[in-house]
Short mmCIF file of C-alpha atoms and ligand atoms in Angstrom, two decimals:
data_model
loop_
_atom_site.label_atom_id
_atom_site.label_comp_id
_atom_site.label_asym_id
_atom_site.label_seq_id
_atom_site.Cartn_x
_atom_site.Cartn_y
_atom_site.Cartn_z
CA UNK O 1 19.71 -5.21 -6.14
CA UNK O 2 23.07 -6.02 -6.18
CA UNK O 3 24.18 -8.70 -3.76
CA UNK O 4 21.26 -10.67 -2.71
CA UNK O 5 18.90 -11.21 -5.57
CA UNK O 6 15.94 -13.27 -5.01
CA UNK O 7 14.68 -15.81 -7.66
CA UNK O 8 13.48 -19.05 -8.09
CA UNK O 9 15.58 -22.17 -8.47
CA UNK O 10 15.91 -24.62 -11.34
CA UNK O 11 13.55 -26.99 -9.18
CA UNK O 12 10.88 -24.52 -8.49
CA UNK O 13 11.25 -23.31 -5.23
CA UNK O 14 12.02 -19.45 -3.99
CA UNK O 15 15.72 -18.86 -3.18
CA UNK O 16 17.83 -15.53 -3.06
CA UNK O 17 21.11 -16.14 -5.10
CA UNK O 18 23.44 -14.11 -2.56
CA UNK O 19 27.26 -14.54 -1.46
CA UNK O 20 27.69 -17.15 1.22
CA UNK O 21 28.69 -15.51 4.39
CA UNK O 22 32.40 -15.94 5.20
CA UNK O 23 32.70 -18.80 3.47
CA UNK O 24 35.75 -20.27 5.54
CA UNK O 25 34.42 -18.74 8.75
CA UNK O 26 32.52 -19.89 11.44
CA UNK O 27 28.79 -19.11 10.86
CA UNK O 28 27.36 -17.16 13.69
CA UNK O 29 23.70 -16.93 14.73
CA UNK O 30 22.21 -15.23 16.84
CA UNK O 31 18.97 -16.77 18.65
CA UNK O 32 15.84 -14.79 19.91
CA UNK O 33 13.18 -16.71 21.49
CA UNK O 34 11.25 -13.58 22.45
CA UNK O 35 8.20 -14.04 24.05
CA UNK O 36 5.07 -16.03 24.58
CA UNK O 37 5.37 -19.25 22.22
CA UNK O 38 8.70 -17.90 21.01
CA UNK O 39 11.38 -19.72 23.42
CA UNK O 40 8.58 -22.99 22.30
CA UNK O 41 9.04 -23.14 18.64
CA UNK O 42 12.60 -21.52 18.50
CA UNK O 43 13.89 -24.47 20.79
CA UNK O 44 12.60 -27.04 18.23
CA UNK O 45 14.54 -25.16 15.22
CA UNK O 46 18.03 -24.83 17.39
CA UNK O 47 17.34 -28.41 17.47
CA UNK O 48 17.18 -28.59 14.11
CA UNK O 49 19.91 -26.51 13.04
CA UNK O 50 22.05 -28.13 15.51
CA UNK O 51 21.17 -32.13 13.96
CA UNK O 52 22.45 -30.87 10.85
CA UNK O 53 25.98 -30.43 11.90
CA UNK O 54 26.99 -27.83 10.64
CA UNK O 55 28.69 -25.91 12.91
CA UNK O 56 27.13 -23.42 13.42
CA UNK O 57 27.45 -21.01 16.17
CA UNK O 58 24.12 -19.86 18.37
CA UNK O 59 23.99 -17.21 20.74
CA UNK O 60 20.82 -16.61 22.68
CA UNK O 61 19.56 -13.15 23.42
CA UNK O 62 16.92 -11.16 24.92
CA UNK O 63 13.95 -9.44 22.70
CA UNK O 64 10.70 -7.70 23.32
CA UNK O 65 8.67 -8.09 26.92
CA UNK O 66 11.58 -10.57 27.94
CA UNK O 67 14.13 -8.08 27.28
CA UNK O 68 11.95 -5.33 29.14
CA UNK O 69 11.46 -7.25 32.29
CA UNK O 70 15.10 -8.29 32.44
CA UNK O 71 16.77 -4.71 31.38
CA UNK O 72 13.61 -2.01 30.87
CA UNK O 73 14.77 -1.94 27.41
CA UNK O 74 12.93 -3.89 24.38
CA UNK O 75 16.09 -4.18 22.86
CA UNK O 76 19.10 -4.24 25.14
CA UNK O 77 22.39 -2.95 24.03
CA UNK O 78 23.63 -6.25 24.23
CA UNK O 79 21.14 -8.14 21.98
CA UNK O 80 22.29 -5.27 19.47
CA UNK O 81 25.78 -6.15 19.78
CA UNK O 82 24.72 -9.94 19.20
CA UNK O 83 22.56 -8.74 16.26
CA UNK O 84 25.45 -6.36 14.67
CA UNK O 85 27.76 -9.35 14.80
CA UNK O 86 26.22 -12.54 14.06
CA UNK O 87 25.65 -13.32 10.32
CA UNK O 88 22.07 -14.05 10.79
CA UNK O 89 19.14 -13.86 13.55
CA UNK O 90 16.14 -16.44 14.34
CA UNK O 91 13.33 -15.13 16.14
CA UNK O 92 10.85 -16.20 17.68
CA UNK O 93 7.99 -13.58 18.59
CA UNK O 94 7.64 -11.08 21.06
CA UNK O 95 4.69 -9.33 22.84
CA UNK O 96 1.90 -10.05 25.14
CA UNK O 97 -0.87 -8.31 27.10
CA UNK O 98 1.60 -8.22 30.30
CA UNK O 99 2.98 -5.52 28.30
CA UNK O 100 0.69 -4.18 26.43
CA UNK O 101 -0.39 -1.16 29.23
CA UNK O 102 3.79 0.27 29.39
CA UNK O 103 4.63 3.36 27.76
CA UNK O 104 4.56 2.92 24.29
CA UNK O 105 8.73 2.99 23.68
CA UNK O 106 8.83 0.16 26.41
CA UNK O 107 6.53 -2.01 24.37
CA UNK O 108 8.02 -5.48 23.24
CA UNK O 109 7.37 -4.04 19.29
CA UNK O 110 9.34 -1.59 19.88
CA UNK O 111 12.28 -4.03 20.05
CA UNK O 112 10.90 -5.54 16.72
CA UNK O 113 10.89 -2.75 15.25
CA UNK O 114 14.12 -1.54 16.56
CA UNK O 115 15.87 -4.28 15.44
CA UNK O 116 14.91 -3.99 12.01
CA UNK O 117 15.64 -0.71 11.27
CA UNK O 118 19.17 -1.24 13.04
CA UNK O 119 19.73 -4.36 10.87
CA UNK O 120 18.68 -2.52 7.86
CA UNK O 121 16.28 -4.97 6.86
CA UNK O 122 14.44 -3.39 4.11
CA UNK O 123 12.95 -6.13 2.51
CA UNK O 124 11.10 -8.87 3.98
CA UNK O 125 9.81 -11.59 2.11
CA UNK O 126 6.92 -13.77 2.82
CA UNK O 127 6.39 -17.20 0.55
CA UNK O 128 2.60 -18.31 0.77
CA UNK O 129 2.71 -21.36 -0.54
CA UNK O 130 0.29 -23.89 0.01
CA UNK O 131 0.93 -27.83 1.07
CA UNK O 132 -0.51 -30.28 -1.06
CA UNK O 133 -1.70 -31.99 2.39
CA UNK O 134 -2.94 -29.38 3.85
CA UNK O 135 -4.90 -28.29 1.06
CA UNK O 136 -8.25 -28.83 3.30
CA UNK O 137 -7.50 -26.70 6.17
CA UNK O 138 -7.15 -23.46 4.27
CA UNK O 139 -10.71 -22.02 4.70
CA UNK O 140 -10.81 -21.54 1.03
CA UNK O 141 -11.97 -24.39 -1.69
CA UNK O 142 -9.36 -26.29 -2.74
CA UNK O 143 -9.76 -25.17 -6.06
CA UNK O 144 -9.20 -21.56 -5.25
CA UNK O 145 -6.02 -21.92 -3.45
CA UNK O 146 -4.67 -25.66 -4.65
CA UNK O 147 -1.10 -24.91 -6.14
CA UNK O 148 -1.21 -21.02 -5.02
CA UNK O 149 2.63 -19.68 -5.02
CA UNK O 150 2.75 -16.07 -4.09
CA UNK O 151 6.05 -14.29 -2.78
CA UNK O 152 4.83 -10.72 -0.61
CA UNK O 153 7.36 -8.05 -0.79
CA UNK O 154 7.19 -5.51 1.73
CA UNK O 155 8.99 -2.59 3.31
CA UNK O 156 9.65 -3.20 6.11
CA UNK O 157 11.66 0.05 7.50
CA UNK O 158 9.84 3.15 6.48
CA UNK O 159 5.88 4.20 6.04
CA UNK O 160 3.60 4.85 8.93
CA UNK O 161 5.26 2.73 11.12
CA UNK O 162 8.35 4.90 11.60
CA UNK O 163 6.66 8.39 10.13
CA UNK O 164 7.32 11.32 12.55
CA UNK O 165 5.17 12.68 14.17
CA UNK O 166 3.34 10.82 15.84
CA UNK O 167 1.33 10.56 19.29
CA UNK O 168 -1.94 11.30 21.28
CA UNK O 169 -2.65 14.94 22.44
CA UNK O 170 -5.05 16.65 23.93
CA UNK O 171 -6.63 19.17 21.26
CA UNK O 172 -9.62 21.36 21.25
CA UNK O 173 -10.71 19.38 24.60
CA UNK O 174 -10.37 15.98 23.38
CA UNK O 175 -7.81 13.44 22.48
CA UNK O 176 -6.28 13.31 18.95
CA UNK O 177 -4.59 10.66 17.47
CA UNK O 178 -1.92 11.25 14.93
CA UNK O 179 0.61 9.15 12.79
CA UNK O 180 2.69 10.54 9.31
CA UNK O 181 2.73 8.25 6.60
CA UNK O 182 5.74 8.75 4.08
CA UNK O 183 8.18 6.95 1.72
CA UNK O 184 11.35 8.82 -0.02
CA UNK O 185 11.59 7.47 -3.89
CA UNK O 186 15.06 5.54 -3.13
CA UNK O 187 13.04 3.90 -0.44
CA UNK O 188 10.32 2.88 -2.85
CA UNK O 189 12.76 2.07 -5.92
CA UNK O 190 15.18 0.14 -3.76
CA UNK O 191 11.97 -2.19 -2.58
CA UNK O 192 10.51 -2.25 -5.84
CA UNK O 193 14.13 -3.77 -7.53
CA UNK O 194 13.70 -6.52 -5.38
CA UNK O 195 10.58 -7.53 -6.33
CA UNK O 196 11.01 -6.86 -10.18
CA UNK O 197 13.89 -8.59 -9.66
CA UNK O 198 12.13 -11.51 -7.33
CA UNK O 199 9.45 -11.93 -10.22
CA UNK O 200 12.74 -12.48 -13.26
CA UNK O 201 13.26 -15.96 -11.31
CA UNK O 202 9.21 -16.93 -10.95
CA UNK O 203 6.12 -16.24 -13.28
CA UNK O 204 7.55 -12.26 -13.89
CA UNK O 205 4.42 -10.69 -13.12
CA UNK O 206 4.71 -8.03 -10.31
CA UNK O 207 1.62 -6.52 -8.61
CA UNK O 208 2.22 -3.40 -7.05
CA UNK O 209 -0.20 -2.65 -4.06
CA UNK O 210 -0.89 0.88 -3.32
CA UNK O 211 -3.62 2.99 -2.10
CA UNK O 212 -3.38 6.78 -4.71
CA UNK O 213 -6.64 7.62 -5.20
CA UNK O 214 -6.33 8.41 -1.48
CA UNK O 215 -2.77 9.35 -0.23
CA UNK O 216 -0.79 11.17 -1.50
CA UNK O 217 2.89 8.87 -1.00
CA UNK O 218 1.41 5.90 -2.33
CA UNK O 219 0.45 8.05 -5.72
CA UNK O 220 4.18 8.28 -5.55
CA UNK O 221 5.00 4.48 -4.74
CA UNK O 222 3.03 4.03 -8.11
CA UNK O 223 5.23 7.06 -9.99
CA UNK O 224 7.68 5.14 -9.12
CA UNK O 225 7.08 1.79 -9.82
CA UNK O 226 5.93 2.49 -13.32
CA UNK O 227 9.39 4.73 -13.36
CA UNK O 228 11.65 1.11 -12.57
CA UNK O 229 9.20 -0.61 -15.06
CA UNK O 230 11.09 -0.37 -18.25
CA UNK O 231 14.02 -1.58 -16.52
CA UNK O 232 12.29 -5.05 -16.41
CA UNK O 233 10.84 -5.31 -19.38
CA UNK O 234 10.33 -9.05 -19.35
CA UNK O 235 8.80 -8.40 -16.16
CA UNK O 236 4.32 -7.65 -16.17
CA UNK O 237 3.73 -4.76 -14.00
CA UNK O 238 0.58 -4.11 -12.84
CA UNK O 239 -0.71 -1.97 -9.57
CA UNK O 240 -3.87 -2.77 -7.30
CA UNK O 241 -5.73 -0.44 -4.78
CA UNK O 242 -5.07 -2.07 -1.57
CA UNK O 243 -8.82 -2.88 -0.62
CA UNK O 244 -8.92 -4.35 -4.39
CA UNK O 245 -6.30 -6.69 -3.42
CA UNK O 246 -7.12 -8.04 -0.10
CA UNK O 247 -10.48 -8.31 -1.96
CA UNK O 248 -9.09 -10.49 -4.59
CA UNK O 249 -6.48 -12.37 -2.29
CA UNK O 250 -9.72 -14.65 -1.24
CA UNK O 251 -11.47 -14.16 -4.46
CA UNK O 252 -8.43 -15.60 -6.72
CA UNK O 253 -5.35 -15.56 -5.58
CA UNK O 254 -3.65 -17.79 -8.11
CA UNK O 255 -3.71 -14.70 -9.98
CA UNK O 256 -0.78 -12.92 -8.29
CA UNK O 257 2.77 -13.94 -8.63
CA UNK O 258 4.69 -11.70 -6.66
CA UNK O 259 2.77 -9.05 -4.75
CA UNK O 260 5.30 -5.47 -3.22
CA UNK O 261 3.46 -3.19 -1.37
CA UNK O 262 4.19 -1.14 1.73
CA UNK O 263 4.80 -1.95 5.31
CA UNK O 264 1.92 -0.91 6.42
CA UNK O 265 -0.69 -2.15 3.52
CA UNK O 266 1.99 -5.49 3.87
CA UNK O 267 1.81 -6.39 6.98
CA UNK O 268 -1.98 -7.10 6.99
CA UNK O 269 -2.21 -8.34 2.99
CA UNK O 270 0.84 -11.20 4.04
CA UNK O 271 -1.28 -11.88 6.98
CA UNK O 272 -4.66 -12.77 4.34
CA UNK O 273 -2.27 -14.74 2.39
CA UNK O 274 -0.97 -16.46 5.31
CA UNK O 275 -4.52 -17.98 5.88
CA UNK O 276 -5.05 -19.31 2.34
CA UNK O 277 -2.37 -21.67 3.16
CA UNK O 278 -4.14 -23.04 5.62
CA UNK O 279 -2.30 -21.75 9.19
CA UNK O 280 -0.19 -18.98 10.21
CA UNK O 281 1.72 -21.78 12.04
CA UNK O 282 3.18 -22.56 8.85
CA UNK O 283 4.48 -19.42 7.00
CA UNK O 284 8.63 -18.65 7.55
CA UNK O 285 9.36 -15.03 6.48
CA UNK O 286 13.43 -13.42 5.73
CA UNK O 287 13.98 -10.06 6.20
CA UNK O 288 16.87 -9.25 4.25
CA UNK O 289 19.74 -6.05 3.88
CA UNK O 290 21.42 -5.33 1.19
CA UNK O 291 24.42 -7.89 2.27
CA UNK O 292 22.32 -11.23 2.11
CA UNK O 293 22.44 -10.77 5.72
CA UNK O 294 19.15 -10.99 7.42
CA UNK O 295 16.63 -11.54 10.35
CA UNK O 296 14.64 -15.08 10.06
CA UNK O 297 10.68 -15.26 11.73
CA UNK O 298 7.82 -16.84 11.38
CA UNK O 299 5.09 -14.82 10.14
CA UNK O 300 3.04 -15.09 13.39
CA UNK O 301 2.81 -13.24 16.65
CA UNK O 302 3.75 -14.56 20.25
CA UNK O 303 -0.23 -16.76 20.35
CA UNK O 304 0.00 -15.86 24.18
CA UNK O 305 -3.35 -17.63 24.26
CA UNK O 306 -2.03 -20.86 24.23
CA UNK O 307 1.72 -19.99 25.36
CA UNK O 308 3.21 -22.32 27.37
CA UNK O 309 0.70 -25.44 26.69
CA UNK O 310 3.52 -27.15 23.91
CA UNK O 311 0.61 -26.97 21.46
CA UNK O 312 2.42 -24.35 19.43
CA UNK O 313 3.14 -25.41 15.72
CA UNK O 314 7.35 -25.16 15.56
CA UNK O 315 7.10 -25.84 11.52
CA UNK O 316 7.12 -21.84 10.14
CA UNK O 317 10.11 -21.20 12.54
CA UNK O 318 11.61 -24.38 11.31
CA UNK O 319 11.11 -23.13 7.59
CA UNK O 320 12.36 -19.69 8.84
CA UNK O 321 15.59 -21.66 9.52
CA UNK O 322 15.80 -23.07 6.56
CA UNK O 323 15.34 -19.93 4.76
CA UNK O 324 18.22 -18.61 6.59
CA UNK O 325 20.17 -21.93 5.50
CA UNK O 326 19.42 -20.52 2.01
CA UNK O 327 19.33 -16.88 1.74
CA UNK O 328 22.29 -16.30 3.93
CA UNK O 329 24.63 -19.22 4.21
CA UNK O 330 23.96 -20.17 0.64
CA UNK O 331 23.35 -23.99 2.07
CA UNK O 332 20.71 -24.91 -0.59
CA UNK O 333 21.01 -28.95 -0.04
CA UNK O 334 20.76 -28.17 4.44
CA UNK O 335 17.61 -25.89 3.28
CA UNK O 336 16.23 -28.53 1.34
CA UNK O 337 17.10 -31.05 4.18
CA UNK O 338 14.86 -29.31 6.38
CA UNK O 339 12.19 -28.57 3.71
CA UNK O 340 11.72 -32.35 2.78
CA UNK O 341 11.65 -33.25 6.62
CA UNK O 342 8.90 -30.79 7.15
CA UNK O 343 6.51 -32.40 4.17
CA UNK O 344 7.77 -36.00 5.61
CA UNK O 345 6.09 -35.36 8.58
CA UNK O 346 3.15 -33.45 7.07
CA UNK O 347 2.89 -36.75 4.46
CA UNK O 348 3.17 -38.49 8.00
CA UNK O 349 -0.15 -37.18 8.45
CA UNK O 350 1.21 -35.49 12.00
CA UNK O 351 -0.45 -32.22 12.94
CA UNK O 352 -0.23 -29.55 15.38
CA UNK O 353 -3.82 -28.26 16.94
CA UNK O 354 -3.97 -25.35 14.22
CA UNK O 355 -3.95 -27.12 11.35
CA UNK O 356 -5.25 -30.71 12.37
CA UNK O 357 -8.07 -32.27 10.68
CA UNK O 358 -10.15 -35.81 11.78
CA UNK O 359 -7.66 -38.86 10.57
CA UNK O 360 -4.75 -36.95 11.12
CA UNK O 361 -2.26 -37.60 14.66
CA UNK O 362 -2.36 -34.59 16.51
CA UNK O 363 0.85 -33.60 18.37
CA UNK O 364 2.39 -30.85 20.78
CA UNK O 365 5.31 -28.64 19.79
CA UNK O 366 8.59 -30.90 20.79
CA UNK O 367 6.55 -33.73 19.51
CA UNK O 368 6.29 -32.10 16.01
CA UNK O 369 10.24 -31.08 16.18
CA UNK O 370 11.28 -34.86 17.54
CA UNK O 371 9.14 -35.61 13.98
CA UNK O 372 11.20 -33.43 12.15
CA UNK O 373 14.78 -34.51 13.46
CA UNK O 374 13.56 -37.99 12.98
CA UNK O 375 13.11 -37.70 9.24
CA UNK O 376 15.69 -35.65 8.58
CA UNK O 377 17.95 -36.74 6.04
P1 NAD Y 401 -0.70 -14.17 16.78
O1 NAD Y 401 -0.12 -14.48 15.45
O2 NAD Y 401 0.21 -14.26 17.93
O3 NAD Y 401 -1.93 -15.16 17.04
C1 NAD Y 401 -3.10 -15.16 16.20
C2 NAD Y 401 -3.78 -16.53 16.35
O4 NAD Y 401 -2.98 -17.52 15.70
C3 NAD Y 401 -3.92 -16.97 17.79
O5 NAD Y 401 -5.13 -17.68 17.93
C4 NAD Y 401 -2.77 -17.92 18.01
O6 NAD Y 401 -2.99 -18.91 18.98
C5 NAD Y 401 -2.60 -18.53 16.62
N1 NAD Y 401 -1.20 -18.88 16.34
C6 NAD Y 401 -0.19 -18.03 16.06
N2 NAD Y 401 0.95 -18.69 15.90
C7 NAD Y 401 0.67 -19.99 16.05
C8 NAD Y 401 1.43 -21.19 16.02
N3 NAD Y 401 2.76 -21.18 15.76
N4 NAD Y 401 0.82 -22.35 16.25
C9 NAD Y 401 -0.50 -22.41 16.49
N5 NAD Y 401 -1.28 -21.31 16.53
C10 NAD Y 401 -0.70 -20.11 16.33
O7 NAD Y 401 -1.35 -12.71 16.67
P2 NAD Y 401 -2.05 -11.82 17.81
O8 NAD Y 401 -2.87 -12.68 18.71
O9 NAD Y 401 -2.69 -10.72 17.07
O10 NAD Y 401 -0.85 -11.20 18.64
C11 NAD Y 401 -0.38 -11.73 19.86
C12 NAD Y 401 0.86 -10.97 20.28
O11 NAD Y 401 1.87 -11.16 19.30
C13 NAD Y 401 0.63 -9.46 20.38
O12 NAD Y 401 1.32 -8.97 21.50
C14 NAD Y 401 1.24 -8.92 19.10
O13 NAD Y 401 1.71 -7.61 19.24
C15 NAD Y 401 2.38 -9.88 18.91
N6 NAD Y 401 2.85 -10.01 17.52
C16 NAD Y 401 4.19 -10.21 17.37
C17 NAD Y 401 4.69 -10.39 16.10
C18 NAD Y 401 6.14 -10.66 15.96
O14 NAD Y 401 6.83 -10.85 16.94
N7 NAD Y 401 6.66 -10.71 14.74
C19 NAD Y 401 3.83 -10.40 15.00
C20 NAD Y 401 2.46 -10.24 15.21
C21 NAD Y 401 1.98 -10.04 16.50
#
């Protein structure tokens, strides 16, 4: 990877060590809240961004079900205009059952999905990292998941998720489902580079998640993982069988360092790790191009369960922001800004509904970002 290598900084913490943006130009974001919680918790990290004076530029946009009730299109061609031009996007969420019945191209995912693969965002990466003070609301014992530090890399633009074909039919008098799993080798050795590369700035052991003694692409995900290998040879490679892995994610998950698997196999195993930390209200995510560029989310859906009640925990969308202060602007002290505000208010002992525990001072979603911009350095 040549222009956005991610690594860990002298003080510990997961950073990508990319070119800032323009340096001299005015930073450009574009903003979408998406649906269900998602206009909730992105408000509270505009607010954020916007107390830190920098100058940044926002731009709001429409994504997913919003985007289809306004336009018919999950991802309108002026959101991808916005997206194309800005130096950065913050979502939110999208999705809901309102939409959940529409043609399947019309579906709110579609937009997430489009967006991705029109950003090029190969890589996403998913710290799960677990609070000192909320050590007692991961379901785990403390002692299992007390100081766990795991980065998830996954691919986020190929696999079964994009594999053609792919549909429902009518054959031999009944329905048939059908989806096409696959994975070029520059696809898998330009994912793997980041993550051999991600594990040269942490504890340089890289697990590599895979399912062979079943399919037949992820036999060649391996190939070629053990193929990048000697490239990195301060760097411990070692591969898992998917069901292994979300197996030992709960059983010890101290053990892994960083973890690159596929989108597919990724998107559930960064949802397991998401819960050892405690709440899924918590996790940021980057989704990164080659550029530094990228697309900032927390690692959670739309929650249109309690949508709309200002119960939502704003704090992973908040970290997503400051992961985008990081990664793409290269504004390391702003990220940290925002990271020391969040544990302030954690240390506070505030809490939103997912991750409150007796003794602690439970508060909604503007409450929690108010908390935030009041510590803020
Ligand atoms: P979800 O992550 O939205 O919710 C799972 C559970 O976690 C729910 O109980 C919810 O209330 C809770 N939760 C999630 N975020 C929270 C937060 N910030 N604060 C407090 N609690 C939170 O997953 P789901 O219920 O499987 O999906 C709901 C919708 O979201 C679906 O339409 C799905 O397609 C969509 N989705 C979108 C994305 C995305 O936009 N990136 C990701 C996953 C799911």
């Amino acid at each position: 990877m040549s222009s956005a290598s991610p690594g860990k900084a002298a003080n510990g913490r997961f950073q990508v060590v990319c070119p800032i943006l323009r340096e001299s130009m005015v930073k450009k974001i574009c903003i979408l809240p998406g649906d269900g919680i998602g206009p909730e918790i992105t408000a509270q990290a505009v607010r954020v961004l916007e107390a830190l004076g920098l100058g940044l530029e926002m731009e709001t946009a429409l994504l997913g079900g919003a985007a289809v009730d306004a336009t018919g299109d999950p991802y309108p061609e002026a959101t991808r205009q916005l997206a194309s031009q800005a130096d950065a996007v913050l979502l939110g969420a999208v999705g809901g059952p309102k939409w959940d019945t529409l043609p399947r191209e019309q579906r709110p995912e579609r937009g997430l999905l489009g967006i991705r693969k029109h950003l090029n965002l190969f890589a996403n990466l998913r710290p799960a990292v677990l609070y000192p003070e909320l050590a007692n609301a991961s379901t785990l014992k403390p002692e299992i998941v007390s100081g766990l530090d795991i980065l998830i890399v996954r691919e986020l633009t190929g696999d079964i998720y994009f594999g053609q074909p792919r549909g429902i039919e009518n054959r031999n008098g009944e329905r048939f489902g059908f989806n096409t799993m696959h994975y070029t080798e520059s696809e898998i050795r330009r994912i793997g580079r980041v993550a051999f590369e991600a594990a040269r700035r942490r504890n340089r052991k890289v697990c590599s998640v895979d399912k062979m003694n079943v399919l037949e692409t992820t036999q060649l995900w391996r190939d070629v993982m053990n193929e990048l290998a000697p490239e990195y040879p301060d760097v411990t490679l070692s591969h898992m069988l998917v069901d292994n892995a979300a197996m030992q994610l709960v059983r010890a998950p101290r053990q892994f360092d960083v973890m690159v698997t596929g989108n597919m196999f990724g998107d559930i195993l960064s949802d397991e790790a998401s819960m050892l930390t405690g709440s899924i209200g918590m996790l940021p995510s980057a989704s990164l191009d080659e550029n530094g560029k990228g697309l900032y989310e927390p690692s959670h859906g739309s929650a249109p369960d309690i949508a709309g009640q200002d119960v939502a925990n704003p704090l992973a969308t908040i970290l997503s922001a400051a992961m985008m202060l990081r990664y793409t602007f290269g504004m390391e002290d702003a990220a940290c800004r925002v990271e020391n505000a969040v544990k302030k208010v954690l240390a506070k002992g505030l809490r939103t509904g997912d991750i409150f525990e007796p003794g602690m001072t439970r508060v909604g979603t503007e409450q929690m970002g108010d908390a935030v911009l009041a510590v803020l350095g």
